[in-house]
CSV table of C-alpha atoms and ligand atoms in Angstrom, one decimal:
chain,number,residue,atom,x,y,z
G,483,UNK,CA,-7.4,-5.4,14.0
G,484,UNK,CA,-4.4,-8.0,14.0
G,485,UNK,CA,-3.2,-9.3,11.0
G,486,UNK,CA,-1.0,-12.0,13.0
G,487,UNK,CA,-2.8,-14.1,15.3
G,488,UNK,CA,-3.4,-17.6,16.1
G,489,UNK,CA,-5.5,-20.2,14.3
G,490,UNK,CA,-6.0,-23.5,15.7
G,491,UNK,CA,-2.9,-22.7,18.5
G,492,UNK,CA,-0.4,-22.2,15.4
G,493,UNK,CA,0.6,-18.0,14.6
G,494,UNK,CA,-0.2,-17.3,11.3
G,495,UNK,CA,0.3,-14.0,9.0
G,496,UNK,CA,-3.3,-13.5,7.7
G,497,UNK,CA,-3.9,-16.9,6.1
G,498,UNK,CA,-0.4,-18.3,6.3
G,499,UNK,CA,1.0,-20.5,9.3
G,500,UNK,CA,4.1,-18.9,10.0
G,501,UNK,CA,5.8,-22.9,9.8
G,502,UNK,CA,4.8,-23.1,6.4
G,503,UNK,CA,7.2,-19.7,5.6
G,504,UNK,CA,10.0,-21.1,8.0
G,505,UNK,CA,9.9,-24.8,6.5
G,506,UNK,CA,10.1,-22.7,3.0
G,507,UNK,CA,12.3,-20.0,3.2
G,508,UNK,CA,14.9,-21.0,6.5
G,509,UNK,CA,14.8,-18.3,9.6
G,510,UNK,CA,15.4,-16.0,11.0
G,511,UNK,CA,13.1,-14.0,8.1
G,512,UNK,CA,11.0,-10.8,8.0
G,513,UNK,CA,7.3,-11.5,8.0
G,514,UNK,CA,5.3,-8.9,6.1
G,515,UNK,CA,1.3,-8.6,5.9
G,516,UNK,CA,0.0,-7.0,2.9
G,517,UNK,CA,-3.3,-6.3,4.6
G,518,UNK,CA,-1.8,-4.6,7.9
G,519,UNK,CA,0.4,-2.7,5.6
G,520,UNK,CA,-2.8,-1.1,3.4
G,521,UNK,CA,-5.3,-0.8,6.4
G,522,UNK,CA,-2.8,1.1,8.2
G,523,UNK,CA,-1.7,3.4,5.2
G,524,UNK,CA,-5.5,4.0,4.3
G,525,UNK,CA,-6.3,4.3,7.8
G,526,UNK,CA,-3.4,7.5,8.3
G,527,UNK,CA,-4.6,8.7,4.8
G,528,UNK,CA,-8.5,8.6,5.3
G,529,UNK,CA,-7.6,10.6,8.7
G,530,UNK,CA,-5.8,13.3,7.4
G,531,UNK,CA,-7.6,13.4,3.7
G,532,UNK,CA,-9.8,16.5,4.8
G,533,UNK,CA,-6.8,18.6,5.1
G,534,UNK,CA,-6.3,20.9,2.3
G,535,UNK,CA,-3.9,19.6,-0.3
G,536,UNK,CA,-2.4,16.8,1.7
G,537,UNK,CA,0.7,15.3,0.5
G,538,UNK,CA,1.6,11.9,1.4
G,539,UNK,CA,5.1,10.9,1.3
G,540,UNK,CA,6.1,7.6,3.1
G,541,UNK,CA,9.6,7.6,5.1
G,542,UNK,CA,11.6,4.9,3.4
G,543,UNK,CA,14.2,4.6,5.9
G,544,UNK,CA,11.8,2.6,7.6
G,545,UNK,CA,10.8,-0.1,5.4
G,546,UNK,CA,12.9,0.1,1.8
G,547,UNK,CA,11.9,-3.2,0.8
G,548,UNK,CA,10.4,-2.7,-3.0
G,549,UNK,CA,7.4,-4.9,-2.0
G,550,UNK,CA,6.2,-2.4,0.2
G,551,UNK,CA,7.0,0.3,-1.8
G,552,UNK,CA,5.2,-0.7,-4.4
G,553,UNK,CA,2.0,-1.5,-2.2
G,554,UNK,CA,2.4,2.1,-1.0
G,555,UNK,CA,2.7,3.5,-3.8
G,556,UNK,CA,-0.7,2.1,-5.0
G,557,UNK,CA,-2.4,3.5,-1.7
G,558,UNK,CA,-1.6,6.5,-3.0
G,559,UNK,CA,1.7,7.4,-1.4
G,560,UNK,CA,4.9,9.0,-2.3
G,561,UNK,CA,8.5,8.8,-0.5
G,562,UNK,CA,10.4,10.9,1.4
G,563,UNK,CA,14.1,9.7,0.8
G,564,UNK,CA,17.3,10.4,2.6
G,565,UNK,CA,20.0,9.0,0.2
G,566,UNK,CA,20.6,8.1,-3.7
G,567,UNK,CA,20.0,4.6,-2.6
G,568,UNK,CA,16.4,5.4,-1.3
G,569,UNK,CA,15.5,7.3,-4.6
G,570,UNK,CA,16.5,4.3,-6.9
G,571,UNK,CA,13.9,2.3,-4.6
G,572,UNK,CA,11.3,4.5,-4.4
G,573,UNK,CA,11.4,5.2,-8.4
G,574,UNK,CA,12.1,1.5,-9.4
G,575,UNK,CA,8.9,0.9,-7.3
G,576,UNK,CA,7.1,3.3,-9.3
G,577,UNK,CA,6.7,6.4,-7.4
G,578,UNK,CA,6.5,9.5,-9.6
G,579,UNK,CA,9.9,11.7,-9.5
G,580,UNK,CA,7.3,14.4,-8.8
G,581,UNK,CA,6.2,12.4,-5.5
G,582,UNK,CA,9.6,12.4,-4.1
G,583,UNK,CA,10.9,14.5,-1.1
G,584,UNK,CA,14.2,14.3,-0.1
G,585,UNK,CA,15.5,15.0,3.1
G,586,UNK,CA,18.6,14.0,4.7
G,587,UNK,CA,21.3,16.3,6.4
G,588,UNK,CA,24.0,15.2,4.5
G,589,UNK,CA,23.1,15.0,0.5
G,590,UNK,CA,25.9,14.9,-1.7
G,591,UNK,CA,26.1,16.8,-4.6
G,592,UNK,CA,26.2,13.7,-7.2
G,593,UNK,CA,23.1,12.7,-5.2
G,594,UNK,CA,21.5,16.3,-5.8
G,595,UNK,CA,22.3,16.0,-9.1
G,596,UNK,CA,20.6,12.9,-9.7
G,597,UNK,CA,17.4,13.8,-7.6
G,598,UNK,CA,17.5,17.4,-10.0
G,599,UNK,CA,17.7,15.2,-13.1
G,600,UNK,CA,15.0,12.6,-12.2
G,601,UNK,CA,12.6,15.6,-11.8
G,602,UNK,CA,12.0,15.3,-7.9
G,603,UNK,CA,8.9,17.0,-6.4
G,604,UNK,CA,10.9,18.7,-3.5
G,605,UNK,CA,14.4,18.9,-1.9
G,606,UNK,CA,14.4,19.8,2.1
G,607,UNK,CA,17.3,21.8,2.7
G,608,UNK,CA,19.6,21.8,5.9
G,609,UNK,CA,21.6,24.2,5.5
G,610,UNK,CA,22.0,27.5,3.6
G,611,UNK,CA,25.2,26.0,1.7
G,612,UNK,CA,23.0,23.2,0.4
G,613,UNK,CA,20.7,25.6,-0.7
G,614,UNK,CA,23.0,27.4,-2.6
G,615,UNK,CA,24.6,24.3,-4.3
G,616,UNK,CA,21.9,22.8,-5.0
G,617,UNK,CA,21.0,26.2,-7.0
G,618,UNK,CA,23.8,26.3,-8.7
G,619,UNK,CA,23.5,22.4,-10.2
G,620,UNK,CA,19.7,23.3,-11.0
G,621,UNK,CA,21.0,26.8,-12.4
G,622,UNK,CA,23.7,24.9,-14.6
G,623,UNK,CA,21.1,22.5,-16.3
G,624,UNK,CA,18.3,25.1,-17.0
G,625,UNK,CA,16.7,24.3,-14.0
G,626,UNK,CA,14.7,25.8,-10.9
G,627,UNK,CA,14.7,23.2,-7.9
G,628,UNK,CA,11.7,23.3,-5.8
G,629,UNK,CA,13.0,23.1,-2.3
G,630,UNK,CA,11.5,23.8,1.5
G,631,UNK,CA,14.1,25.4,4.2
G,632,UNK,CA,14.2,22.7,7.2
G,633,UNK,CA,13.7,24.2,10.7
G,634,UNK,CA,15.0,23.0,13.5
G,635,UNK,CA,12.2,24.6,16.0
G,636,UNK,CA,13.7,23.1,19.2
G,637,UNK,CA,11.2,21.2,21.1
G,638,UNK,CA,12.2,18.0,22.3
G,639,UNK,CA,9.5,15.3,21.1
G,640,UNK,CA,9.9,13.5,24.0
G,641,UNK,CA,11.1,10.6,22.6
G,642,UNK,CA,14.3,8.6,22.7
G,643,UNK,CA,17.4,10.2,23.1
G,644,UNK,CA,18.7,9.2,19.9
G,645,UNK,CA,15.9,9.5,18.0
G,646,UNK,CA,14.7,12.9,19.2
G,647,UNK,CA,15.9,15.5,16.3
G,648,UNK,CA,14.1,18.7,16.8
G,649,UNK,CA,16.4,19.9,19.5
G,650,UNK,CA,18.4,22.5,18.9
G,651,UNK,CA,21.5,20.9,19.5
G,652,UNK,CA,20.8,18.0,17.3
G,653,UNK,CA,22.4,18.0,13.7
G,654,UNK,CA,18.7,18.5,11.7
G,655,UNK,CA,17.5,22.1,10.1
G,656,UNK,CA,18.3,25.3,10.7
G,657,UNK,CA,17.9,26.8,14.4
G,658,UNK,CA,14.4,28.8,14.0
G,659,UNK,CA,15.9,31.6,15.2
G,660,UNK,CA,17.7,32.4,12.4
G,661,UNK,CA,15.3,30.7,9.5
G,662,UNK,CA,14.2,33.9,8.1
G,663,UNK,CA,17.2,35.5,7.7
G,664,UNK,CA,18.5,32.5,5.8
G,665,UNK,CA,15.1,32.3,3.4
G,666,UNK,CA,15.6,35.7,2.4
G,667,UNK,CA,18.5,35.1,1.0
G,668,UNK,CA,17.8,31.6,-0.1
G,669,UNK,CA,14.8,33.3,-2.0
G,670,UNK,CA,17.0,35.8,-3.7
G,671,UNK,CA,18.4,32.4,-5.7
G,672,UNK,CA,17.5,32.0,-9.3
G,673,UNK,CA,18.2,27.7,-8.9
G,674,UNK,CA,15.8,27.8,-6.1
G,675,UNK,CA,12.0,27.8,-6.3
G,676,UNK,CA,11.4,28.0,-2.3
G,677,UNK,CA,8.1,27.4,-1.8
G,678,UNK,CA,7.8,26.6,2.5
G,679,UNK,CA,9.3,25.2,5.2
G,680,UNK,CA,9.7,21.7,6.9
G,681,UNK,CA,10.2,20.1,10.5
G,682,UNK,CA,10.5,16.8,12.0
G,683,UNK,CA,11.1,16.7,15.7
G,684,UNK,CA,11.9,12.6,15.9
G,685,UNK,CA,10.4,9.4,16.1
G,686,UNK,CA,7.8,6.7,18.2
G,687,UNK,CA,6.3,10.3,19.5
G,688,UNK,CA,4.0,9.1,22.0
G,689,UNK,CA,2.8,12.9,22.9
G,690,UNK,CA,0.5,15.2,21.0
G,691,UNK,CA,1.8,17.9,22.8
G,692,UNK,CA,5.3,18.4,21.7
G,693,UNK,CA,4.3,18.1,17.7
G,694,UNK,CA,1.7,20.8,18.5
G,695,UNK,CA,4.1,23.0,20.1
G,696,UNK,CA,6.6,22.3,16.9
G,697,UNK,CA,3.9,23.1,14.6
G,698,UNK,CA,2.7,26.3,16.6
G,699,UNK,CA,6.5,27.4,16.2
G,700,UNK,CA,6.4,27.0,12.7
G,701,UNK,CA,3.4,28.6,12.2
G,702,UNK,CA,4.3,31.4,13.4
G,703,UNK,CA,7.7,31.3,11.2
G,704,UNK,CA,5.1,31.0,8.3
G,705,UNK,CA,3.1,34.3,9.1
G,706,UNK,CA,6.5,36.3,9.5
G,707,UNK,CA,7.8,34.9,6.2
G,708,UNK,CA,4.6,36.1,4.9
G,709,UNK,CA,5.3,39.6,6.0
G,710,UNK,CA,8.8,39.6,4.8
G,711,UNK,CA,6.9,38.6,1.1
G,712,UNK,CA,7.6,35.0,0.9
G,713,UNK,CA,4.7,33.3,-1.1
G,714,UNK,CA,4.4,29.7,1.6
G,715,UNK,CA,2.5,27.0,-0.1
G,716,UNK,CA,4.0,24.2,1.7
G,717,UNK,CA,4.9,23.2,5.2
G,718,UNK,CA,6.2,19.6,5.5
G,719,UNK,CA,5.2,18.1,9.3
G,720,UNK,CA,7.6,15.6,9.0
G,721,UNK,CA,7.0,12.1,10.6
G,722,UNK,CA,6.9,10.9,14.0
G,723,UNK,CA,3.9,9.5,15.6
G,724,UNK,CA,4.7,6.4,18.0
G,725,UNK,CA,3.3,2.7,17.5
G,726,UNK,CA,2.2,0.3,20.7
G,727,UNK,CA,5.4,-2.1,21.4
G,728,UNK,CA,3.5,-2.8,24.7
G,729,UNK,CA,0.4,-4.2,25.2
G,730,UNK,CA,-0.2,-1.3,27.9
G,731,UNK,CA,1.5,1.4,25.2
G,732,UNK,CA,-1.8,4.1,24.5
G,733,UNK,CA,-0.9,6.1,21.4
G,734,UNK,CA,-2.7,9.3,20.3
G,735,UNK,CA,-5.7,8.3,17.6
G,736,UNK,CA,-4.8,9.3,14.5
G,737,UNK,CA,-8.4,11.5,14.6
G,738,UNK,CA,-7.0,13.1,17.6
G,739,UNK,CA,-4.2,13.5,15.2
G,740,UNK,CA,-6.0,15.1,12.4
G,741,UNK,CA,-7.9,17.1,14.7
G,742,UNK,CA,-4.7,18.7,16.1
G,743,UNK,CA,-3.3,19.5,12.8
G,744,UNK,CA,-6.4,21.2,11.2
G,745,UNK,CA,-6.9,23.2,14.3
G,746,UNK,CA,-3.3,24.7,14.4
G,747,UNK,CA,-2.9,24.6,10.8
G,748,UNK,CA,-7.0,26.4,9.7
G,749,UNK,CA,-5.3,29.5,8.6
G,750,UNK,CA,-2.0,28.7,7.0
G,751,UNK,CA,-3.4,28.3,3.5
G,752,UNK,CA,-0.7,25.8,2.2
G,753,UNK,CA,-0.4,22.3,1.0
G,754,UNK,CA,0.8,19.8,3.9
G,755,UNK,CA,3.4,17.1,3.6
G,756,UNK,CA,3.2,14.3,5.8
G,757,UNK,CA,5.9,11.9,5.8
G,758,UNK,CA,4.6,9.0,8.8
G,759,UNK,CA,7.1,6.2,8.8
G,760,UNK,CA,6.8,3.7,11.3
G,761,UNK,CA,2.7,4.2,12.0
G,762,UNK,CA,2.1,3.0,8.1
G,763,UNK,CA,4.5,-0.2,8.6
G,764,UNK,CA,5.6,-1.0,12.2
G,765,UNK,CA,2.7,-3.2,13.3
G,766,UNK,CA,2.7,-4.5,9.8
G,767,UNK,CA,6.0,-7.4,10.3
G,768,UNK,CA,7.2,-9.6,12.7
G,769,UNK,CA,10.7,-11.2,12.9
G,770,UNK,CA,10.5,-15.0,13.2
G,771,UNK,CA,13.1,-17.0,14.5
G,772,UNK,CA,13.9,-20.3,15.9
G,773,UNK,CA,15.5,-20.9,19.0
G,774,UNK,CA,18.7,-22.3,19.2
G,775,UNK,CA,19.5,-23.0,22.6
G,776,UNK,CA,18.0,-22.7,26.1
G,777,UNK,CA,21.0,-21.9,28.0
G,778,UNK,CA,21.0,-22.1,31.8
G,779,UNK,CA,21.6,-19.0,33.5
G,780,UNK,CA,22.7,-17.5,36.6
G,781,UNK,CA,19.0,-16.7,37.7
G,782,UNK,CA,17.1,-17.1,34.7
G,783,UNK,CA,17.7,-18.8,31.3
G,784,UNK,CA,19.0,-17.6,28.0
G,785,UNK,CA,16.7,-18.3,25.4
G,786,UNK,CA,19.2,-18.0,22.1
G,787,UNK,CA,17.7,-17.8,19.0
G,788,UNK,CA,18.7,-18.0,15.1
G,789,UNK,CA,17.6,-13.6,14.9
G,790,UNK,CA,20.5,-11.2,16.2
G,791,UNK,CA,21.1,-7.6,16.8
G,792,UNK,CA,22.0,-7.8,12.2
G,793,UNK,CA,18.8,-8.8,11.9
G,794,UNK,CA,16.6,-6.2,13.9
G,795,UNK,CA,18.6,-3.5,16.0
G,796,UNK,CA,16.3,-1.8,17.7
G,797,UNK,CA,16.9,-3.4,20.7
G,798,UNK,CA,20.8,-3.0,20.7
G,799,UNK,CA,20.4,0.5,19.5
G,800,UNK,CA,17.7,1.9,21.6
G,801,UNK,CA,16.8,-0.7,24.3
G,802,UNK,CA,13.1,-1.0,22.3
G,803,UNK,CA,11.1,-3.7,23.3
G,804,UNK,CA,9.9,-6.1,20.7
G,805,UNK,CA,7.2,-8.4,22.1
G,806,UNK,CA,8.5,-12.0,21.7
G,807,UNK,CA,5.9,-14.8,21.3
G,808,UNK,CA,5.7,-18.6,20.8
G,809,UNK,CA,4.6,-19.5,17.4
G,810,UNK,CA,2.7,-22.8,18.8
G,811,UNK,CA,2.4,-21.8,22.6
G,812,UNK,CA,1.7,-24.5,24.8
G,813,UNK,CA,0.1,-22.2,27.3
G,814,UNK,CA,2.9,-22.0,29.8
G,815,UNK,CA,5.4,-19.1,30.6
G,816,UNK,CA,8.8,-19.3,31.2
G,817,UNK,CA,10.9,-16.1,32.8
G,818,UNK,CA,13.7,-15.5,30.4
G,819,UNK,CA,16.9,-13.6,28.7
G,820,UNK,CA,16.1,-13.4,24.9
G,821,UNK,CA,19.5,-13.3,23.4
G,822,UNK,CA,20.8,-13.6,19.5
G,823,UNK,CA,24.1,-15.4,18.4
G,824,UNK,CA,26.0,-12.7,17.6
G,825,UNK,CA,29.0,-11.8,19.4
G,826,UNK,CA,28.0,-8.8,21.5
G,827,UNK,CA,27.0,-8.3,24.8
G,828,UNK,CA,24.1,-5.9,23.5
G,829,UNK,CA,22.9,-8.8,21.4
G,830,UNK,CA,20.0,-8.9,23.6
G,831,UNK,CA,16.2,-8.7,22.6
G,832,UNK,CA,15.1,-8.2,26.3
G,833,UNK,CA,16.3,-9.5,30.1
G,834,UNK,CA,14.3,-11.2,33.0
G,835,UNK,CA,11.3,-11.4,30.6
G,836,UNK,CA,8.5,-13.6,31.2
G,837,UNK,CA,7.5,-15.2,27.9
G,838,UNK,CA,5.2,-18.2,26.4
G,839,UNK,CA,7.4,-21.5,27.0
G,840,UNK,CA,9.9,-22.3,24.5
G,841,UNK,CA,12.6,-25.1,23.8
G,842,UNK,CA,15.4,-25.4,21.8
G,843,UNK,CA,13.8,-25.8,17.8
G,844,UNK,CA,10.7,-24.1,18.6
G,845,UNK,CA,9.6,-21.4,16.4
G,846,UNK,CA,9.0,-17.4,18.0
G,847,UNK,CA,8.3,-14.2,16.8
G,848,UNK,CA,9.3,-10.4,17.4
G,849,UNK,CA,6.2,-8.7,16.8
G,850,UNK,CA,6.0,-4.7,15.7
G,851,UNK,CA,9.2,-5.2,13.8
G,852,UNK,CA,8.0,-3.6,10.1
G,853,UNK,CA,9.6,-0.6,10.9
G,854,UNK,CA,13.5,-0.1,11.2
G,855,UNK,CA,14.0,-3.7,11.3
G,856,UNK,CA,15.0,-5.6,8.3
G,857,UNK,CA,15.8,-1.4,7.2
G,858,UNK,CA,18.7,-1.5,10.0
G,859,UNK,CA,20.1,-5.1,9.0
G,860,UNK,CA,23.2,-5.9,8.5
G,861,UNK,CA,25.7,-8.9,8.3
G,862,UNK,CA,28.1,-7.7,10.8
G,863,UNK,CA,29.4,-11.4,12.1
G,864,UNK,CA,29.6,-12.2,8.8
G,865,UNK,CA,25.4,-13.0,9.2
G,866,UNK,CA,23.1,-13.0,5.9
G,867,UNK,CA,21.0,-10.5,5.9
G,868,UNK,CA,17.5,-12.3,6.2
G,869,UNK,CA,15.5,-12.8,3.9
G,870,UNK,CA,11.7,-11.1,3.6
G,871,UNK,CA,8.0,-12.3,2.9
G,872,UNK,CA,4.6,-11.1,1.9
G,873,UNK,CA,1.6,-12.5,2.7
G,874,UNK,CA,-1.2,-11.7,0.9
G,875,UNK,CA,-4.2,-13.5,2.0
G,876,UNK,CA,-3.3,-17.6,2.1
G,877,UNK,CA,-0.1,-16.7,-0.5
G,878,UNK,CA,3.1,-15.4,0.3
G,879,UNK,CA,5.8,-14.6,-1.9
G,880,UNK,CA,9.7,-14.2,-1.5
G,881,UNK,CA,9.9,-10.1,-1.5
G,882,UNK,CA,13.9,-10.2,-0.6
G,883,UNK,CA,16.7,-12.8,-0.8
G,884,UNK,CA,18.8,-13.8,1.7
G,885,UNK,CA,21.9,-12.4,1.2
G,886,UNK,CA,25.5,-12.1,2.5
G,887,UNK,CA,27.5,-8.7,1.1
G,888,UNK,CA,31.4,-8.4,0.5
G,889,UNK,CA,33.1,-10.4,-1.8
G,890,UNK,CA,32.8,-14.0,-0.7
G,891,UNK,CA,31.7,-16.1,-4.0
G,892,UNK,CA,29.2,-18.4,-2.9
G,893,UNK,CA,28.4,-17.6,0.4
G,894,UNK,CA,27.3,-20.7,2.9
G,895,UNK,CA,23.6,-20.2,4.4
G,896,UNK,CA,22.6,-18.0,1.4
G,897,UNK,CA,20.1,-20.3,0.0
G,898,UNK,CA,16.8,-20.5,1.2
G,899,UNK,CA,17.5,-23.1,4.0
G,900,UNK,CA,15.0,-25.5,5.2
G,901,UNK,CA,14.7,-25.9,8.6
G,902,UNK,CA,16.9,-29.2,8.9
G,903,UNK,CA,20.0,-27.1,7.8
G,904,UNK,CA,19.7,-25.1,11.4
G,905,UNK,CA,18.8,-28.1,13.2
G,906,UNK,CA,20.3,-31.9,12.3
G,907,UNK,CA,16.8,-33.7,12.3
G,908,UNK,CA,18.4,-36.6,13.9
G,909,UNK,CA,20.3,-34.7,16.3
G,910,UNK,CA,17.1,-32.9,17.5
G,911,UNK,CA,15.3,-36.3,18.0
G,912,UNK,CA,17.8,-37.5,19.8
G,913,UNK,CA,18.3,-34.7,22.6
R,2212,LIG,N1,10.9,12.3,8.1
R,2212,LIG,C1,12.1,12.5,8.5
R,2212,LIG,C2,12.9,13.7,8.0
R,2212,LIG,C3,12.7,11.6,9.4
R,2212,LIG,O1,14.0,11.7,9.8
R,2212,LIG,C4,12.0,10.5,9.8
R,2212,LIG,C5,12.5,9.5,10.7
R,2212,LIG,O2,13.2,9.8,11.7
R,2212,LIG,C6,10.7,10.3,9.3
R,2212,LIG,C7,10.2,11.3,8.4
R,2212,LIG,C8,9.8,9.2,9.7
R,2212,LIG,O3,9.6,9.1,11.0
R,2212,LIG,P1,8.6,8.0,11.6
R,2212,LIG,O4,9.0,6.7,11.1
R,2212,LIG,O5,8.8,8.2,13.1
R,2212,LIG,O6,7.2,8.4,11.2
């Protein structure tokens, strides 16, 4: 089910041409659908809703935007937060304190004390010193912080390098190894209410397997805490599943999924936490741009457009491929370097590609890019950072400003620009 496709040759975002938002609100600009963005949260929670006591807490480090949040939050979801930042968003969007997990390996202790005094539902814990901090904050204000021990139970999710995390060698939990040691005495804490564990093994998982090992591991963690007289009520799986980039990507169902998790998870008897990320927004945005320039090259052109590495860094960061796709394509290809402005080499969306035909002014999309895109931007090259929209139906609606940080007063290119600000209309005519 697509929630961007083509009406009368023209790409539109469910009933919205996607000229309509450019001639509005300038590009480049992030392109939400409000329709993607429930069916695919309903479809993840529909899925796993037979589990006992499912918890569902949506990853904002890949889409903070408050728009969404909110939108989540009324599919029924909470947030799993990684900073202060993220815990203003998710409560300012309305997500009960009590819905809120925070994980992150490096919480400091103001931002423990804030999540402690807005009531969150659950702290993760990286290390043993957290734990004991945070029981002494909770201690000092009368209070008993419900917390999991993260473990680290070193598979590799067979993902990207750098977005792998359930290695052993990789800065996340606490080596397996040694997590029971470490709850027994984390248990022993009068600030701590230690009710489980959690894992997360990395992101755009493409593999059943390597979550099924991870969660094997941890069940087995669970039945020897169990022995050592740990009450476990919760086991937090984490995030991870992987989204189709590619047209040829194949990604487990989320029913095969579901049907992995109940069958190694039947006879742990606790609440689950799920906390997807990228699955519930990814497919949900698309970045569109206007090209610049076509700029010869030495065997195939650049194709430069008005988006950059500021503006969706996935590429830069990870080489991820971002389908790229005329917004009014005249049916021909081209072979091309997709390139932003900035100054970088890595400023690249993608090399001897072959794309729909486009010229200088044309309008393009990155597809797939709700996830980790306009979450990643910012306005190195002295850049705005774009602006966002969601479409709902035929309406959209301006969701996030275009904005340029540091201290210049009124920064140039920070109103919405129409689209004869990047292009001189008589200029264009003329070439
Ligand atoms: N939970 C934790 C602890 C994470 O670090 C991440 C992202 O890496 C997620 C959840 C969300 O992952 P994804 O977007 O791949 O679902």
């Amino acid at each position: 089910m697509s929630f961007f496709d083509y009406r009368d040759g023209v790409l539109c975002a469910e009933g919205v041409a996607l000229p309509v938002i450019a001639d509005a609100v300038g590009t480049p600009v992030h392109v939400y659908s409000a329709g993607a963005l429930r069916h695919a949260a309903n479809a993840f929670m529909s899925a796993l809703r037979g589990l006992p006591s499912a918890r569902f807490a949506f990853a904002v480090k890949a889409n903070p935007n408050g728009a969404v949040l909110r939108l989540l939050a009324e599919c029924g979801y909470g947030a799993d937060i990684v900073s202060g930042g993220e815990l203003r968003r998710a409560l300012d969007a309305g997500i009960a304190p009590a819905d809120v997990v925070f994980s992150g390996v490096g919480k400091t202790d103001q931002e423990l004390i804030d999540a402690l005094e807005a009531g969150i539902g659950q702290f993760n814990l990286e290390l043993e010193e957290e734990g004991r901090v945070l029981a002494q904050l909770a201690r000092r204000r009368g209070m008993r912080a419900p917390a999991v021990l993260r473990v680290n139970p070193d598979v590799d999710g067979g993902t990207h390098a750098k977005i792998t995390t359930g290695r052993r060698t990789s800065k996340f939990g606490v080596d397996i190894a040694g997590a029971s040691d470490m709850y027994d005495r984390l248990a022993q804490l009068d600030g701590l209410d230690l009710q489980g564990v959690a894992l997360h093994i990395g992101s755009q998982i493409s593999d059943l397997e390597p979550l099924e090992a991870a969660y094997r591991r941890i069940g087995a963690l669970v039945l020897d805490l169990r022995a050592r007289g740990h009450p476990i009520t919760r086991v937090d799986l984490g995030g991870g599943l992987g989204i189709a980039y590619r047209p040829e990507d194949v990604m487990p169902s989320l029913a095969a999924y579901a049907a992995m998790v109940a069958r190694v998870t039947r006879d742990w008897n606790v609440s689950l936490t799920f906390e997807p990320g990228r699955i519930i927004t990814g497919l949900a945005g698309v970045l569109l741009t206007r090209v610049i320039w076509v700029k010869p090259g030495l065997s195939h052109p650049f194709v430069i457009v008005d988006a950059a590495m500021n503006d969706l860094a996935r590429p830069a960061l990870y080489d991820a491929y971002h389908r790229f796709a005329a917004v009014r394509p005249d049916g021909t290809t081209m072979v091309a370097n997709i390139a932003g402005p900035v100054c970088e080499t890595g400023d690249m969306f993608g090399t001897d590609r072959t794309i729909d035909h486009v010229a200088r002014g044309d309008l393009a999309v990155f597809h797939a890019t709700g996830a980790y895109g306009a979450a990643m931007a910012s306005s190195y090259n002295s850049r705005p950072i774009s602006p966002q929209v969601m479409v709902d139906g035929d309406r959209f609606e301006l969701v996030g400003d275009r904005t340029l940080p540091f201290d210049t007063p009124a920064p140039l290119g920070c109103k919405p620009r129409t689209a004869g600000s990047v292009f001189d209309a008589e200029l264009t005519q003329a070439a």
